[in-house]
Amino acid sequence: MAGENVTTVDVSELPLARLTQIKQELDTQVEIFGSSLQQLKIAQKKYGDSKECVERMQNMKEGNSLLVPLTDSVSFKLLLVSFQKVICW
C-alpha cells in the first residue's frame, strides 16, 4: 500500500449492495488464503518426509534397503550398493 491514497469511509453510509460486494470479496480472499495454507501444509509434510529419508540414508550401511515415498500412495525401494551407487526397484 505504499504510495497509495487511502480513503476512510463510514461503513454505515455504504449502500447494502456495496457491503454485499465487499463481503463477497473478503469471502473469496479467505477461501484463497485457506487453500494456500492447505497447500503449504502439504508441502511442509512432503519436505519433512524427504528430510527423514535423507537422514535415514546417511545412517545406512551398504547393502541396506529403504522405501522412499514419491507420493502418498506410490513408493519405490532403494538398495544402497555403495555410497556412490543406489539401485531403485
PDB file of N, CA and C in Angstrom:
ATOM      1  N   MET A   1       0.802  -1.199   0.000  1.00  0.00           N
ATOM      2  CA  MET A   1       0.000   0.000   0.000  1.00  0.00           C
ATOM      3  C   MET A   1       0.847   1.266   0.000  1.00  0.00           C
ATOM      4  N   ALA A   2       2.121   1.133  -0.043  1.00  0.00           N
ATOM      5  CA  ALA A   2       2.987   2.293  -0.039  1.00  0.00           C
ATOM      6  C   ALA A   2       2.713   3.148  -1.265  1.00  0.00           C
ATOM      7  N   GLY A   3       2.521   4.420  -1.041  1.00  0.00           N
ATOM      8  CA  GLY A   3       2.300   5.343  -2.134  1.00  0.00           C
ATOM      9  C   GLY A   3       0.857   5.437  -2.589  1.00  0.00           C
ATOM     10  N   GLU A   4      -0.035   4.615  -2.030  1.00  0.00           N
ATOM     11  CA  GLU A   4      -1.442   4.653  -2.415  1.00  0.00           C
ATOM     12  C   GLU A   4      -2.185   5.648  -1.528  1.00  0.00           C
ATOM     13  N   ASN A   5      -3.210   6.275  -2.109  1.00  0.00           N
ATOM     14  CA  ASN A   5      -4.072   7.155  -1.323  1.00  0.00           C
ATOM     15  C   ASN A   5      -5.110   6.303  -0.621  1.00  0.00           C
ATOM     16  N   VAL A   6      -5.267   6.458   0.660  1.00  0.00           N
ATOM     17  CA  VAL A   6      -6.226   5.691   1.443  1.00  0.00           C
ATOM     18  C   VAL A   6      -7.356   6.614   1.849  1.00  0.00           C
ATOM     19  N   THR A   7      -8.583   6.148   1.585  1.00  0.00           N
ATOM     20  CA  THR A   7      -9.766   6.920   1.937  1.00  0.00           C
ATOM     21  C   THR A   7     -10.522   6.170   3.011  1.00  0.00           C
ATOM     22  N   THR A   8     -10.916   6.868   4.059  1.00  0.00           N
ATOM     23  CA  THR A   8     -11.701   6.265   5.132  1.00  0.00           C
ATOM     24  C   THR A   8     -13.175   6.538   4.862  1.00  0.00           C
ATOM     25  N   VAL A   9     -13.975   5.459   4.974  1.00  0.00           N
ATOM     26  CA  VAL A   9     -15.407   5.571   4.716  1.00  0.00           C
ATOM     27  C   VAL A   9     -16.151   4.986   5.903  1.00  0.00           C
ATOM     28  N   ASP A  10     -17.182   5.672   6.333  1.00  0.00           N
ATOM     29  CA  ASP A  10     -18.044   5.171   7.401  1.00  0.00           C
ATOM     30  C   ASP A  10     -18.903   4.051   6.821  1.00  0.00           C
ATOM     31  N   VAL A  11     -18.773   2.849   7.373  1.00  0.00           N
ATOM     32  CA  VAL A  11     -19.477   1.677   6.863  1.00  0.00           C
ATOM     33  C   VAL A  11     -20.986   1.879   6.896  1.00  0.00           C
ATOM     34  N   SER A  12     -21.469   2.596   7.864  1.00  0.00           N
ATOM     35  CA  SER A  12     -22.918   2.808   7.968  1.00  0.00           C
ATOM     36  C   SER A  12     -23.464   3.665   6.822  1.00  0.00           C
ATOM     37  N   GLU A  13     -22.569   4.350   6.091  1.00  0.00           N
ATOM     38  CA  GLU A  13     -23.008   5.180   4.976  1.00  0.00           C
ATOM     39  C   GLU A  13     -23.016   4.426   3.646  1.00  0.00           C
ATOM     40  N   LEU A  14     -22.467   3.225   3.615  1.00  0.00           N
ATOM     41  CA  LEU A  14     -22.413   2.462   2.365  1.00  0.00           C
ATOM     42  C   LEU A  14     -23.750   1.789   2.088  1.00  0.00           C
ATOM     43  N   PRO A  15     -24.126   1.721   0.820  1.00  0.00           N
ATOM     44  CA  PRO A  15     -25.368   1.020   0.478  1.00  0.00           C
ATOM     45  C   PRO A  15     -25.195  -0.490   0.678  1.00  0.00           C
ATOM     46  N   LEU A  16     -26.300  -1.171   0.874  1.00  0.00           N
ATOM     47  CA  LEU A  16     -26.287  -2.610   1.133  1.00  0.00           C
ATOM     48  C   LEU A  16     -25.604  -3.380   0.004  1.00  0.00           C
ATOM     49  N   ALA A  17     -25.830  -2.960  -1.235  1.00  0.00           N
ATOM     50  CA  ALA A  17     -25.219  -3.645  -2.381  1.00  0.00           C
ATOM     51  C   ALA A  17     -23.686  -3.595  -2.296  1.00  0.00           C
ATOM     52  N   ARG A  18     -23.153  -2.449  -1.894  1.00  0.00           N
ATOM     53  CA  ARG A  18     -21.682  -2.300  -1.773  1.00  0.00           C
ATOM     54  C   ARG A  18     -21.157  -3.163  -0.623  1.00  0.00           C
ATOM     55  N   LEU A  19     -21.890  -3.196   0.490  1.00  0.00           N
ATOM     56  CA  LEU A  19     -21.470  -4.032   1.625  1.00  0.00           C
ATOM     57  C   LEU A  19     -21.480  -5.512   1.238  1.00  0.00           C
ATOM     58  N   THR A  20     -22.487  -5.903   0.463  1.00  0.00           N
ATOM     59  CA  THR A  20     -22.570  -7.287  -0.005  1.00  0.00           C
ATOM     60  C   THR A  20     -21.377  -7.607  -0.908  1.00  0.00           C
ATOM     61  N   GLN A  21     -21.017  -6.676  -1.773  1.00  0.00           N
ATOM     62  CA  GLN A  21     -19.872  -6.866  -2.666  1.00  0.00           C
ATOM     63  C   GLN A  21     -18.575  -6.999  -1.856  1.00  0.00           C
ATOM     64  N   ILE A  22     -18.398  -6.157  -0.872  1.00  0.00           N
ATOM     65  CA  ILE A  22     -17.202  -6.213  -0.020  1.00  0.00           C
ATOM     66  C   ILE A  22     -17.140  -7.548   0.711  1.00  0.00           C
ATOM     67  N   LYS A  23     -18.284  -8.019   1.218  1.00  0.00           N
ATOM     68  CA  LYS A  23     -18.330  -9.304   1.912  1.00  0.00           C
ATOM     69  C   LYS A  23     -17.922 -10.434   0.977  1.00  0.00           C
ATOM     70  N   GLN A  24     -18.431 -10.411  -0.258  1.00  0.00           N
ATOM     71  CA  GLN A  24     -18.093 -11.452  -1.224  1.00  0.00           C
ATOM     72  C   GLN A  24     -16.592 -11.433  -1.540  1.00  0.00           C
ATOM     73  N   GLU A  25     -16.028 -10.254  -1.692  1.00  0.00           N
ATOM     74  CA  GLU A  25     -14.587 -10.125  -1.950  1.00  0.00           C
ATOM     75  C   GLU A  25     -13.776 -10.685  -0.781  1.00  0.00           C
ATOM     76  N   LEU A  26     -14.194 -10.358   0.425  1.00  0.00           N
ATOM     77  CA  LEU A  26     -13.495 -10.860   1.611  1.00  0.00           C
ATOM     78  C   LEU A  26     -13.638 -12.375   1.741  1.00  0.00           C
ATOM     79  N   ASP A  27     -14.834 -12.906   1.451  1.00  0.00           N
ATOM     80  CA  ASP A  27     -15.043 -14.356   1.486  1.00  0.00           C
ATOM     81  C   ASP A  27     -14.125 -15.062   0.488  1.00  0.00           C
ATOM     82  N   THR A  28     -13.998 -14.476  -0.708  1.00  0.00           N
ATOM     83  CA  THR A  28     -13.114 -15.046  -1.732  1.00  0.00           C
ATOM     84  C   THR A  28     -11.668 -15.040  -1.256  1.00  0.00           C
ATOM     85  N   GLN A  29     -11.235 -13.942  -0.661  1.00  0.00           N
ATOM     86  CA  GLN A  29      -9.865 -13.860  -0.163  1.00  0.00           C
ATOM     87  C   GLN A  29      -9.616 -14.873   0.947  1.00  0.00           C
ATOM     88  N   VAL A  30     -10.583 -15.055   1.833  1.00  0.00           N
ATOM     89  CA  VAL A  30     -10.434 -16.037   2.915  1.00  0.00           C
ATOM     90  C   VAL A  30     -10.300 -17.439   2.325  1.00  0.00           C
ATOM     91  N   GLU A  31     -11.097 -17.758   1.300  1.00  0.00           N
ATOM     92  CA  GLU A  31     -11.005 -19.067   0.647  1.00  0.00           C
ATOM     93  C   GLU A  31      -9.625 -19.264   0.024  1.00  0.00           C
ATOM     94  N   ILE A  32      -9.115 -18.232  -0.636  1.00  0.00           N
ATOM     95  CA  ILE A  32      -7.794 -18.316  -1.274  1.00  0.00           C
ATOM     96  C   ILE A  32      -6.714 -18.526  -0.219  1.00  0.00           C
ATOM     97  N   PHE A  33      -6.783 -17.770   0.875  1.00  0.00           N
ATOM     98  CA  PHE A  33      -5.794 -17.933   1.949  1.00  0.00           C
ATOM     99  C   PHE A  33      -5.878 -19.325   2.565  1.00  0.00           C
ATOM    100  N   GLY A  34      -7.099 -19.817   2.757  1.00  0.00           N
ATOM    101  CA  GLY A  34      -7.274 -21.162   3.314  1.00  0.00           C
ATOM    102  C   GLY A  34      -6.687 -22.222   2.408  1.00  0.00           C
ATOM    103  N   SER A  35      -6.931 -22.098   1.108  1.00  0.00           N
ATOM    104  CA  SER A  35      -6.383 -23.043   0.134  1.00  0.00           C
ATOM    105  C   SER A  35      -4.855 -22.967   0.110  1.00  0.00           C
ATOM    106  N   SER A  36      -4.324 -21.769   0.141  1.00  0.00           N
ATOM    107  CA  SER A  36      -2.864 -21.593   0.148  1.00  0.00           C
ATOM    108  C   SER A  36      -2.247 -22.200   1.399  1.00  0.00           C
ATOM    109  N   LEU A  37      -2.902 -22.015   2.532  1.00  0.00           N
ATOM    110  CA  LEU A  37      -2.406 -22.591   3.783  1.00  0.00           C
ATOM    111  C   LEU A  37      -2.391 -24.110   3.697  1.00  0.00           C
ATOM    112  N   GLN A  38      -3.443 -24.682   3.133  1.00  0.00           N
ATOM    113  CA  GLN A  38      -3.517 -26.136   2.984  1.00  0.00           C
ATOM    114  C   GLN A  38      -2.384 -26.632   2.081  1.00  0.00           C
ATOM    115  N   GLN A  39      -2.133 -25.932   0.986  1.00  0.00           N
ATOM    116  CA  GLN A  39      -1.055 -26.316   0.080  1.00  0.00           C
ATOM    117  C   GLN A  39       0.301 -26.198   0.770  1.00  0.00           C
ATOM    118  N   LEU A  40       0.492 -25.175   1.581  1.00  0.00           N
ATOM    119  CA  LEU A  40       1.747 -25.028   2.317  1.00  0.00           C
ATOM    120  C   LEU A  40       1.944 -26.154   3.323  1.00  0.00           C
ATOM    121  N   LYS A  41       0.864 -26.566   3.984  1.00  0.00           N
ATOM    122  CA  LYS A  41       0.957 -27.671   4.937  1.00  0.00           C
ATOM    123  C   LYS A  41       1.321 -28.969   4.232  1.00  0.00           C
ATOM    124  N   ILE A  42       0.763 -29.199   3.044  1.00  0.00           N
ATOM    125  CA  ILE A  42       1.106 -30.391   2.265  1.00  0.00           C
ATOM    126  C   ILE A  42       2.576 -30.351   1.866  1.00  0.00           C
ATOM    127  N   ALA A  43       3.036 -29.204   1.397  1.00  0.00           N
ATOM    128  CA  ALA A  43       4.443 -29.056   1.012  1.00  0.00           C
ATOM    129  C   ALA A  43       5.359 -29.251   2.216  1.00  0.00           C
ATOM    130  N   GLN A  44       4.957 -28.747   3.368  1.00  0.00           N
ATOM    131  CA  GLN A  44       5.744 -28.897   4.589  1.00  0.00           C
ATOM    132  C   GLN A  44       5.863 -30.372   4.969  1.00  0.00           C
ATOM    133  N   LYS A  45       4.769 -31.129   4.847  1.00  0.00           N
ATOM    134  CA  LYS A  45       4.793 -32.549   5.165  1.00  0.00           C
ATOM    135  C   LYS A  45       5.697 -33.299   4.198  1.00  0.00           C
ATOM    136  N   LYS A  46       5.600 -32.984   2.910  1.00  0.00           N
ATOM    137  CA  LYS A  46       6.449 -33.640   1.909  1.00  0.00           C
ATOM    138  C   LYS A  46       7.925 -33.330   2.172  1.00  0.00           C
ATOM    139  N   TYR A  47       8.216 -32.093   2.527  1.00  0.00           N
ATOM    140  CA  TYR A  47       9.594 -31.719   2.852  1.00  0.00           C
ATOM    141  C   TYR A  47      10.091 -32.525   4.053  1.00  0.00           C
ATOM    142  N   GLY A  48       9.247 -32.639   5.077  1.00  0.00           N
ATOM    143  CA  GLY A  48       9.621 -33.406   6.264  1.00  0.00           C
ATOM    144  C   GLY A  48       9.861 -34.867   5.941  1.00  0.00           C
ATOM    145  N   ASP A  49       9.010 -35.445   5.087  1.00  0.00           N
ATOM    146  CA  ASP A  49       9.195 -36.834   4.672  1.00  0.00           C
ATOM    147  C   ASP A  49      10.504 -37.001   3.916  1.00  0.00           C
ATOM    148  N   SER A  50      10.806 -36.071   3.015  1.00  0.00           N
ATOM    149  CA  SER A  50      12.046 -36.135   2.244  1.00  0.00           C
ATOM    150  C   SER A  50      13.258 -35.994   3.161  1.00  0.00           C
ATOM    151  N   LYS A  51      13.169 -35.073   4.103  1.00  0.00           N
ATOM    152  CA  LYS A  51      14.272 -34.868   5.038  1.00  0.00           C
ATOM    153  C   LYS A  51      14.532 -36.136   5.850  1.00  0.00           C
ATOM    154  N   GLU A  52      13.452 -36.789   6.280  1.00  0.00           N
ATOM    155  CA  GLU A  52      13.584 -38.026   7.048  1.00  0.00           C
ATOM    156  C   GLU A  52      14.272 -39.112   6.214  1.00  0.00           C
ATOM    157  N   CYS A  53      13.918 -39.210   4.934  1.00  0.00           N
ATOM    158  CA  CYS A  53      14.555 -40.201   4.054  1.00  0.00           C
ATOM    159  C   CYS A  53      16.046 -39.921   3.893  1.00  0.00           C
ATOM    160  N   VAL A  54      16.386 -38.662   3.711  1.00  0.00           N
ATOM    161  CA  VAL A  54      17.803 -38.306   3.564  1.00  0.00           C
ATOM    162  C   VAL A  54      18.565 -38.637   4.844  1.00  0.00           C
ATOM    163  N   GLU A  55      17.976 -38.342   5.997  1.00  0.00           N
ATOM    164  CA  GLU A  55      18.632 -38.646   7.270  1.00  0.00           C
ATOM    165  C   GLU A  55      18.819 -40.155   7.435  1.00  0.00           C
ATOM    166  N   ARG A  56      17.821 -40.927   7.030  1.00  0.00           N
ATOM    167  CA  ARG A  56      17.943 -42.385   7.106  1.00  0.00           C
ATOM    168  C   ARG A  56      19.048 -42.891   6.190  1.00  0.00           C
ATOM    169  N   MET A  57      19.125 -42.314   4.994  1.00  0.00           N
ATOM    170  CA  MET A  57      20.151 -42.750   4.047  1.00  0.00           C
ATOM    171  C   MET A  57      21.554 -42.455   4.570  1.00  0.00           C
ATOM    172  N   GLN A  58      21.710 -41.368   5.293  1.00  0.00           N
ATOM    173  CA  GLN A  58      23.033 -41.020   5.832  1.00  0.00           C
ATOM    174  C   GLN A  58      23.502 -42.046   6.853  1.00  0.00           C
ATOM    175  N   ASN A  59      22.561 -42.708   7.519  1.00  0.00           N
ATOM    176  CA  ASN A  59      22.905 -43.698   8.539  1.00  0.00           C
ATOM    177  C   ASN A  59      22.919 -45.127   8.007  1.00  0.00           C
ATOM    178  N   MET A  60      22.618 -45.296   6.720  1.00  0.00           N
ATOM    179  CA  MET A  60      22.554 -46.645   6.154  1.00  0.00           C
ATOM    180  C   MET A  60      23.941 -47.220   5.908  1.00  0.00           C
ATOM    181  N   LYS A  61      23.983 -48.518   5.952  1.00  0.00           N
ATOM    182  CA  LYS A  61      25.200 -49.236   5.598  1.00  0.00           C
ATOM    183  C   LYS A  61      24.990 -49.841   4.216  1.00  0.00           C
ATOM    184  N   GLU A  62      26.070 -50.117   3.521  1.00  0.00           N
ATOM    185  CA  GLU A  62      25.975 -50.716   2.190  1.00  0.00           C
ATOM    186  C   GLU A  62      25.205 -52.034   2.274  1.00  0.00           C
ATOM    187  N   GLY A  63      24.319 -52.248   1.296  1.00  0.00           N
ATOM    188  CA  GLY A  63      23.511 -53.458   1.261  1.00  0.00           C
ATOM    189  C   GLY A  63      22.140 -53.298   1.903  1.00  0.00           C
ATOM    190  N   ASN A  64      21.911 -52.212   2.607  1.00  0.00           N
ATOM    191  CA  ASN A  64      20.600 -51.968   3.215  1.00  0.00           C
ATOM    192  C   ASN A  64      19.628 -51.413   2.177  1.00  0.00           C
ATOM    193  N   SER A  65      18.334 -51.621   2.417  1.00  0.00           N
ATOM    194  CA  SER A  65      17.319 -51.078   1.519  1.00  0.00           C
ATOM    195  C   SER A  65      16.455 -50.079   2.274  1.00  0.00           C
ATOM    196  N   LEU A  66      15.781 -49.237   1.503  1.00  0.00           N
ATOM    197  CA  LEU A  66      14.951 -48.180   2.073  1.00  0.00           C
ATOM    198  C   LEU A  66      13.775 -47.943   1.142  1.00  0.00           C
ATOM    199  N   LEU A  67      12.585 -47.803   1.692  1.00  0.00           N
ATOM    200  CA  LEU A  67      11.382 -47.486   0.927  1.00  0.00           C
ATOM    201  C   LEU A  67      11.223 -45.964   0.901  1.00  0.00           C
ATOM    202  N   VAL A  68      11.231 -45.387  -0.307  1.00  0.00           N
ATOM    203  CA  VAL A  68      11.176 -43.932  -0.462  1.00  0.00           C
ATOM    204  C   VAL A  68       9.839 -43.533  -1.092  1.00  0.00           C
ATOM    205  N   PRO A  69       9.055 -42.693  -0.411  1.00  0.00           N
ATOM    206  CA  PRO A  69       7.751 -42.283  -0.974  1.00  0.00           C
ATOM    207  C   PRO A  69       7.913 -41.238  -2.077  1.00  0.00           C
ATOM    208  N   LEU A  70       7.193 -41.467  -3.184  1.00  0.00           N
ATOM    209  CA  LEU A  70       7.122 -40.449  -4.237  1.00  0.00           C
ATOM    210  C   LEU A  70       5.881 -39.592  -4.026  1.00  0.00           C
ATOM    211  N   THR A  71       4.783 -40.265  -3.678  1.00  0.00           N
ATOM    212  CA  THR A  71       3.529 -39.587  -3.343  1.00  0.00           C
ATOM    213  C   THR A  71       2.972 -40.311  -2.120  1.00  0.00           C
ATOM    214  N   ASP A  72       1.773 -39.945  -1.703  1.00  0.00           N
ATOM    215  CA  ASP A  72       1.162 -40.625  -0.563  1.00  0.00           C
ATOM    216  C   ASP A  72       0.860 -42.084  -0.870  1.00  0.00           C
ATOM    217  N   SER A  73       0.696 -42.432  -2.144  1.00  0.00           N
ATOM    218  CA  SER A  73       0.321 -43.803  -2.491  1.00  0.00           C
ATOM    219  C   SER A  73       1.368 -44.543  -3.323  1.00  0.00           C
ATOM    220  N   VAL A  74       2.440 -43.879  -3.749  1.00  0.00           N
ATOM    221  CA  VAL A  74       3.458 -44.513  -4.576  1.00  0.00           C
ATOM    222  C   VAL A  74       4.824 -44.372  -3.911  1.00  0.00           C
ATOM    223  N   SER A  75       5.505 -45.513  -3.755  1.00  0.00           N
ATOM    224  CA  SER A  75       6.855 -45.523  -3.186  1.00  0.00           C
ATOM    225  C   SER A  75       7.747 -46.404  -4.053  1.00  0.00           C
ATOM    226  N   PHE A  76       9.047 -46.269  -3.886  1.00  0.00           N
ATOM    227  CA  PHE A  76       9.964 -47.186  -4.545  1.00  0.00           C
ATOM    228  C   PHE A  76      11.033 -47.596  -3.553  1.00  0.00           C
ATOM    229  N   LYS A  77      11.611 -48.757  -3.808  1.00  0.00           N
ATOM    230  CA  LYS A  77      12.582 -49.318  -2.888  1.00  0.00           C
ATOM    231  C   LYS A  77      13.995 -49.023  -3.399  1.00  0.00           C
ATOM    232  N   LEU A  78      14.861 -48.587  -2.505  1.00  0.00           N
ATOM    233  CA  LEU A  78      16.257 -48.312  -2.829  1.00  0.00           C
ATOM    234  C   LEU A  78      17.145 -49.357  -2.173  1.00  0.00           C
ATOM    235  N   LEU A  79      18.163 -49.787  -2.892  1.00  0.00           N
ATOM    236  CA  LEU A  79      19.193 -50.654  -2.329  1.00  0.00           C
ATOM    237  C   LEU A  79      20.499 -49.885  -2.406  1.00  0.00           C
ATOM    238  N   LEU A  80      21.118 -49.679  -1.265  1.00  0.00           N
ATOM    239  CA  LEU A  80      22.371 -48.942  -1.222  1.00  0.00           C
ATOM    240  C   LEU A  80      23.508 -49.902  -1.544  1.00  0.00           C
ATOM    241  N   VAL A  81      24.005 -49.813  -2.778  1.00  0.00           N
ATOM    242  CA  VAL A  81      25.099 -50.674  -3.212  1.00  0.00           C
ATOM    243  C   VAL A  81      26.413 -50.125  -2.663  1.00  0.00           C
ATOM    244  N   SER A  82      26.597 -48.849  -2.805  1.00  0.00           N
ATOM    245  CA  SER A  82      27.729 -48.134  -2.209  1.00  0.00           C
ATOM    246  C   SER A  82      27.245 -46.711  -1.985  1.00  0.00           C
ATOM    247  N   PHE A  83      28.051 -45.901  -1.376  1.00  0.00           N
ATOM    248  CA  PHE A  83      27.621 -44.535  -1.128  1.00  0.00           C
ATOM    249  C   PHE A  83      27.625 -43.693  -2.404  1.00  0.00           C
ATOM    250  N   GLN A  84      28.122 -44.238  -3.493  1.00  0.00           N
ATOM    251  CA  GLN A  84      28.071 -43.543  -4.770  1.00  0.00           C
ATOM    252  C   GLN A  84      27.017 -44.149  -5.700  1.00  0.00           C
ATOM    253  N   LYS A  85      26.454 -45.319  -5.331  1.00  0.00           N
ATOM    254  CA  LYS A  85      25.543 -46.010  -6.237  1.00  0.00           C
ATOM    255  C   LYS A  85      24.316 -46.521  -5.491  1.00  0.00           C
ATOM    256  N   VAL A  86      23.140 -46.197  -6.023  1.00  0.00           N
ATOM    257  CA  VAL A  86      21.879 -46.641  -5.439  1.00  0.00           C
ATOM    258  C   VAL A  86      21.077 -47.324  -6.540  1.00  0.00           C
ATOM    259  N   ILE A  87      20.468 -48.466  -6.228  1.00  0.00           N
ATOM    260  CA  ILE A  87      19.623 -49.179  -7.189  1.00  0.00           C
ATOM    261  C   ILE A  87      18.169 -49.002  -6.771  1.00  0.00           C
ATOM    262  N   CYS A  88      17.324 -48.588  -7.717  1.00  0.00           N
ATOM    263  CA  CYS A  88      15.889 -48.416  -7.460  1.00  0.00           C
ATOM    264  C   CYS A  88      15.136 -49.563  -8.110  1.00  0.00           C
ATOM    265  N   TRP A  89      14.103 -50.050  -7.382  1.00  0.00           N
ATOM    266  CA  TRP A  89      13.186 -51.030  -7.974  1.00  0.00           C
ATOM    267  C   TRP A  89      11.854 -50.971  -7.324  1.00  0.00           C
TER     268      TRP A  89
END
